[in-house]
XYZ file of C-alpha atoms in Angstrom:
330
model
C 90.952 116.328 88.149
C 87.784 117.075 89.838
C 84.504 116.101 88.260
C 83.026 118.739 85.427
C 79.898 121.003 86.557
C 76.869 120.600 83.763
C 78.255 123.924 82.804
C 81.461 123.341 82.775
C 80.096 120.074 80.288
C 78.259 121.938 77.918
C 80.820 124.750 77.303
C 84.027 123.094 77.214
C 82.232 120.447 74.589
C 80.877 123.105 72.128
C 84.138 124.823 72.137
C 85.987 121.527 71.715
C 86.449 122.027 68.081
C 89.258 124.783 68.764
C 91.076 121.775 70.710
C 91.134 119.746 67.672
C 92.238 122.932 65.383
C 95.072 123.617 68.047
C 96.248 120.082 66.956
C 95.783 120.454 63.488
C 98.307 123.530 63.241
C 101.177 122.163 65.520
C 100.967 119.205 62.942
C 101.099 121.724 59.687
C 103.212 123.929 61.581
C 105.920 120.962 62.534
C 106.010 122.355 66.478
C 106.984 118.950 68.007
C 109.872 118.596 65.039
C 111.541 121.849 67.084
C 111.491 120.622 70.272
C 114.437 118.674 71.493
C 115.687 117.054 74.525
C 115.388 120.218 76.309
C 112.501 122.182 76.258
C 111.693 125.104 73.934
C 110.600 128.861 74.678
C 107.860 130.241 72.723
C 109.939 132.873 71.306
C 112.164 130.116 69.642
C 109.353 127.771 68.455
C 107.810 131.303 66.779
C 110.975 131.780 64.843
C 111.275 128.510 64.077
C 108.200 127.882 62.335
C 107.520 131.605 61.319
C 104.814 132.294 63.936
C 103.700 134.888 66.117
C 105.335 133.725 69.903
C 102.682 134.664 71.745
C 100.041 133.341 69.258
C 101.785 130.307 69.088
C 102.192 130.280 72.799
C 98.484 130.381 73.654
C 98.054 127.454 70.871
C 100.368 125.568 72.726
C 98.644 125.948 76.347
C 95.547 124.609 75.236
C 97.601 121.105 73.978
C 99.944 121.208 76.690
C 96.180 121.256 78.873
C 95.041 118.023 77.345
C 98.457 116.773 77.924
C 99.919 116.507 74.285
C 102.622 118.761 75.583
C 104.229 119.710 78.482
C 104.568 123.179 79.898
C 106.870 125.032 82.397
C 106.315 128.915 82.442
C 107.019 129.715 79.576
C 108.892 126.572 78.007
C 107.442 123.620 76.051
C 108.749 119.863 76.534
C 107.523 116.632 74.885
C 105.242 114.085 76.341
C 104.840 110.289 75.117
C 101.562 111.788 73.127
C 103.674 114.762 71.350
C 106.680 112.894 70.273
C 103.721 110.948 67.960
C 103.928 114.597 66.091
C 107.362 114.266 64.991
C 108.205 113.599 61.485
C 110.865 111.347 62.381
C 108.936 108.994 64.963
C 108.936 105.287 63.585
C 105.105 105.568 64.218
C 104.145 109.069 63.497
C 100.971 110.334 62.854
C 102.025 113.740 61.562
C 100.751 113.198 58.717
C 97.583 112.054 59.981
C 96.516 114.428 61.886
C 97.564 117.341 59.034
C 95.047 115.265 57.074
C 92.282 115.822 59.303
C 93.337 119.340 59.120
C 92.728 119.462 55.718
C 89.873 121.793 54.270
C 88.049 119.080 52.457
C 88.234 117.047 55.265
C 87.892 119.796 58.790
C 85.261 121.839 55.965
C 82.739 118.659 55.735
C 81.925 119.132 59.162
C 80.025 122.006 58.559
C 77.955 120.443 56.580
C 77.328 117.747 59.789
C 73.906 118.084 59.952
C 72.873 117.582 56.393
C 75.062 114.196 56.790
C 72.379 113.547 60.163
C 69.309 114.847 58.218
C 69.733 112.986 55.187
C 71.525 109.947 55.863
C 74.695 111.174 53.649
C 77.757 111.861 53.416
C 78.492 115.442 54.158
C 81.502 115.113 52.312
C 79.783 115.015 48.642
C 78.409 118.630 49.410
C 82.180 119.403 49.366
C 83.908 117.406 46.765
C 80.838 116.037 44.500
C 83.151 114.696 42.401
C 84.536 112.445 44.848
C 87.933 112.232 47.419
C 89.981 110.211 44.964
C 88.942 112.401 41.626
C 90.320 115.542 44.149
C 93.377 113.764 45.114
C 94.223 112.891 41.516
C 93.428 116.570 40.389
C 96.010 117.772 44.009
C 99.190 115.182 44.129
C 100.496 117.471 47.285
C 97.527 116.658 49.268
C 97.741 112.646 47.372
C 101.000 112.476 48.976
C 100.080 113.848 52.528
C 96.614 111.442 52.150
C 99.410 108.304 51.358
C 101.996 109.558 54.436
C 98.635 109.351 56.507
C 97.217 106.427 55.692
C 100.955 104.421 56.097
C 101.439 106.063 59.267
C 98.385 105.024 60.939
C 99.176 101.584 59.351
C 102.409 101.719 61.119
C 100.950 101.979 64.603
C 98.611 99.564 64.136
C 101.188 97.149 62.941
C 102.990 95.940 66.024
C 99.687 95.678 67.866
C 98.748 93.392 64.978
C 101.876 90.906 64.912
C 101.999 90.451 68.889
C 97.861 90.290 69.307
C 97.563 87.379 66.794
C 99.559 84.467 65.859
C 99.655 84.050 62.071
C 101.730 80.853 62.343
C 99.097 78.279 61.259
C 98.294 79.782 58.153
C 99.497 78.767 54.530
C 98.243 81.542 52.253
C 96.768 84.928 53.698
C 95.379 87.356 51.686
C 95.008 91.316 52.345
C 91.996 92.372 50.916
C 91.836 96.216 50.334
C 95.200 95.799 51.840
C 96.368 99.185 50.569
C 100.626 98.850 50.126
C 101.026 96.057 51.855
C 102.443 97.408 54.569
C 100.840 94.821 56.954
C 100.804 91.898 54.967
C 104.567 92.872 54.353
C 105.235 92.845 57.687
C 102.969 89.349 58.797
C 105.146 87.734 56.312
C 108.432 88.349 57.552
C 107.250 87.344 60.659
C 105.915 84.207 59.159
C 108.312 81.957 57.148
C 106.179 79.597 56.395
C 103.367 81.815 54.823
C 102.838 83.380 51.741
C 100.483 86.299 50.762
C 98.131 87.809 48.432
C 97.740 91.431 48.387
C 94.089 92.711 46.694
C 93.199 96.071 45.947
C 91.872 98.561 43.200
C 94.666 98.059 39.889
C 96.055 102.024 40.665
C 96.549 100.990 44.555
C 98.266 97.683 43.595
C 100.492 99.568 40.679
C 101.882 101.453 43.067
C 102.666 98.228 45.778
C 105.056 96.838 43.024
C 107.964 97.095 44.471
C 106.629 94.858 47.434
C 106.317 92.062 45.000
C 108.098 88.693 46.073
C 108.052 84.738 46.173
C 105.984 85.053 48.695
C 103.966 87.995 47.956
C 101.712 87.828 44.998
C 99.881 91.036 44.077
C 96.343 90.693 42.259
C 94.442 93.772 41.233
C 90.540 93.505 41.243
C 87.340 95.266 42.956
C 86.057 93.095 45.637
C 82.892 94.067 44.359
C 82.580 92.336 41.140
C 85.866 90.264 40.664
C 86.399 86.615 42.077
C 88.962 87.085 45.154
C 91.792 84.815 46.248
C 91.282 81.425 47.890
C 93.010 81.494 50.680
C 92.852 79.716 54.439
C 92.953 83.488 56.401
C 91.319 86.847 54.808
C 93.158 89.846 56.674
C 90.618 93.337 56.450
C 92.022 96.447 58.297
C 89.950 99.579 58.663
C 88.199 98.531 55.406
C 84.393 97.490 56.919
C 84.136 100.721 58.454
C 84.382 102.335 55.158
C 80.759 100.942 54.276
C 77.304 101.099 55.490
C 76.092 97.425 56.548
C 73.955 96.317 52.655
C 77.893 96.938 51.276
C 79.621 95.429 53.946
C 77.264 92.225 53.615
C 78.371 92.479 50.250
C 81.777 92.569 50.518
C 82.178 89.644 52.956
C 79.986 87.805 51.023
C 82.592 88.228 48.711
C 85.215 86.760 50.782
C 83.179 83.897 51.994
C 82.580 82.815 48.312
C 86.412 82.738 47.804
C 87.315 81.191 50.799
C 87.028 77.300 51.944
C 85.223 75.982 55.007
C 87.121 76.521 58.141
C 88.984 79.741 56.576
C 89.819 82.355 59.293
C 88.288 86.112 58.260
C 90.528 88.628 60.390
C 88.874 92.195 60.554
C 91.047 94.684 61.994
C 88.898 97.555 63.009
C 88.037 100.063 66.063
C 85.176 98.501 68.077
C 82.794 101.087 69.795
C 82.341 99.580 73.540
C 79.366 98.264 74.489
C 79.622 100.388 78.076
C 78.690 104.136 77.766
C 81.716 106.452 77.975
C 84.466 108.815 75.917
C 85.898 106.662 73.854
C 87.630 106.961 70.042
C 85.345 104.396 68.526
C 82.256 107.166 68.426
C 84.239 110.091 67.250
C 85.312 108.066 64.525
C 81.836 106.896 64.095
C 80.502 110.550 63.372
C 83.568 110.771 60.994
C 82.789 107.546 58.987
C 79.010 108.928 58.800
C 79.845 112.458 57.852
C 83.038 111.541 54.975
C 82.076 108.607 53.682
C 78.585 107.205 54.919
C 80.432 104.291 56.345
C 80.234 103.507 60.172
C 81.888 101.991 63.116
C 80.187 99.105 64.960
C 79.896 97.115 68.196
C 81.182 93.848 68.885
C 77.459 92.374 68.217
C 76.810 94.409 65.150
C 80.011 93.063 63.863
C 78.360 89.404 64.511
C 75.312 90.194 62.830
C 77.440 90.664 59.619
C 79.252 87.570 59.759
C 76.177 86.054 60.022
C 74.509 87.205 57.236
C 77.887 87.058 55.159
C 78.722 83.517 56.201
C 81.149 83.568 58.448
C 80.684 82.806 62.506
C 81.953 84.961 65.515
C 84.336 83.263 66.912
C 85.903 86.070 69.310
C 87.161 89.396 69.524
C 90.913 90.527 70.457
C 91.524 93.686 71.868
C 94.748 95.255 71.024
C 97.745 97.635 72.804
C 96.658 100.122 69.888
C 92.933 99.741 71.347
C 91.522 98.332 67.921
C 90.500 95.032 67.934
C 90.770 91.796 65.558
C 87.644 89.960 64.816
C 88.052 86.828 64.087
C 85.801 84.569 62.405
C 85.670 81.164 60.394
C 84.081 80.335 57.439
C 81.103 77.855 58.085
C-alpha cells in the first residue's frame, strides 16, 4: 500500500470513527457467527441477521478494507482477525468489542474534550453515578461487561503462561485478579504453587466456585485492607485503571505486604517509546476519557516502582503485544 497524501491523512483519520462503528455492529449483529467455511453473499448474511443486504454489504466493505474480512465480489470469507468475532472462538472478543459499542461507553466520547479540558473522566458526564452503580441497575449489559472482560482475559492468558515461568514461586497472589481466570490457569500449570486471589467482596463472591487447596480467595480493597504476603504479586490491566498518586498507592500497598526479594508482575499494554500507530495510545485516550486512568511507557512504569518500592528489573514483551513488568521488592 502506497504511502497516504496529507490529505488523504487528515480525512481518512477524522472519518475513522465510522471504521470503529462498522466493527461495533458486525459484533452486535453476530456477522462472523454466519459465515462458514465457505464464504457468504450479502443477501444471506442480511437474512440471517435481519439486515438490509446492501446496507449490510457496504458495512462489510469497509472491514473487509482494513482486513477484518475478506471479500470476493460480492461474497464475504473469514480472515485470522474475523474469526476473533465468533462467539464460539476459544479466545473471542465478541463480547469485547460489543462493549465498546455500548452507548455509555461509544457516547463518552463525545464528551472527549471536556475529559482533555478538565483533566476528567468524560465518562461521569454520562453515568454520574458511576459504571458499576449502572451495571447493577442493567444485568444484560453486567453480563456482556463480564463476557468482555473474561474474553480479553482469555487472550491474554496463553501469552502469559509461555512469556513467564512461574515455576520458582511458592505462593502468588492476584491482586484485583477479577475471577481468577489467570491465576486459575498459572496454577494448573504450576504444581508446586498455590494462590491467593484478591478483589472487591462482590467480585470474589462470584469467583467461588474457583475455590481449591490451592486457591484461597480473600476479599478486601487494596486500598485500605492489609494484602496477602506472598513471594510474587500478579497485576493485569489493573495500573492502567489509575492515575499515577493512586497507582503509587496501590503498589505501596503491595510492597507493604510483600517480603524483600518478592517478584511484582504487572501485566499491562506498554505505549512504545518510538513514535508510531500503535494500540498502547488508543487505549491511552480510552483510560483518560472512561476512567481517568492512563497507559504508560516502560520508564514511567519505573518511576512507579520506584516511588512504591519495588525496582525495575525488566520488561517482557508478549505474542499478545502486552508486556510483563517485572520487578522485586527491595
Amino acid at each position: 500500500m502506497s504511502e497516504r497524501t496529507p490529505f488523504q491523512a487528515i480525512v481518512q483519520t477524522a472519518l475513522g470513527f465510522g471504521l470503529s462503528r462498522c466493527l461495533h455492529i458486525a459484533a452486535e449483529l453476530g456477522v462472523a457467527d454466519h459465515i462458514g467455511e465457505q464464504p457468504a453473499s450479502a443477501e444471506a448474511l442480511g437474512r440471517a441477521v435481519s439486515s438490509d443486504p446492501d446496507s449490510l454489504c457496504r458495512l462489510m466493505r469497509v472491514l473487509c478494507d482494513y482486513g477484518i474480512f475478506q471479500m470476493n465480489r460480492d461474497r464475504f470469507s473469514h480472515t485470522p482477525a474475523s474469526q476473533l468475532l465468533r462467539s464460539d472462538h476459544p479466545q473471542s472478543l465478541r463480547s469485547y468489542v460489543r462493549m465498546i459499542g455500548l452507548p455509555w461507553f461509544w457516547g463518552s466520547y463525545q464528551h472527549f474534550e471536556d475529559a482533555v479540558r478538565s483533566g476528567k473522566p468524560a465518562l461521569e458526564m454520562v453515568l454520574p453515578n458511576g459504571i458499576f452503580a449502572h451495571l447493577a441497575a442493567h444485568p444484560d449489559e453486567a453480563r456482556l461487561f463480564n463476557e468482555a472482560m473474561t474474553g480479553k482475559a482469555q487472550a491474554d492468558i496463553p501469552s502469559v503462561l509461555s512469556s513467564y515461568d512461574f515455576s520458582g514461586f511458592q505462593r502468588i497472589a492476584d491482586i484485583g485478579g477479577g475471577r481468577g481466570h489467570l491465576l486459575a490457569a498459572i496454577l494448573d500449570a504450576t504444581p508446586g504453587a498455590r494462590g491467593v486471589l484478591f478483589d472487591l467482596p462482590k467480585v470474589i463472591d462470584a469467583a467461588r466456585d474457583l475455590t481449591s487447596e490451592r486457591l484461597e480467595l480473600q476479599a478486601g480493597d487494596f486500598f485500605t485492607d492489609e494484602l496477602p504476603r506472598c513471594d510474587a504479586y500478579l497485576m493485569m490491566e489493573v495500573i492502567h485503571d489509575w492515575n499515577d498518586a493512586d497507582s503509587v498507592r496501590i503498589l505501596s500497598a503491595v510492597r507493604r505486604a510483600a517480603p524483600a526479594g518478592a517478584k511484582l508482575l504487572v501485566v499491562e499494554l506498554l505505549i512504545p517509546e518510538a513514535v508510531g500507530p500503535n494500540i498502547g495510545a488508543l487505549l491511552d485516550v480510552a483510560m483518560m476519557t472512561l476512567l481517568g486512568g492512563k497507559q504508560r511507557t516502560g520508564q514511567e512504569y519505573e518511576k512507579l516502582y520506584k516511588a512504591s518500592g519495588f525496582r525495575l528489573d525488566r520488561v517482557i514483551t508478549m505474542p499478545s503485544d502486552a508486556s510483563i513488568i517485572e520487578g522485586t521488592a527491595v
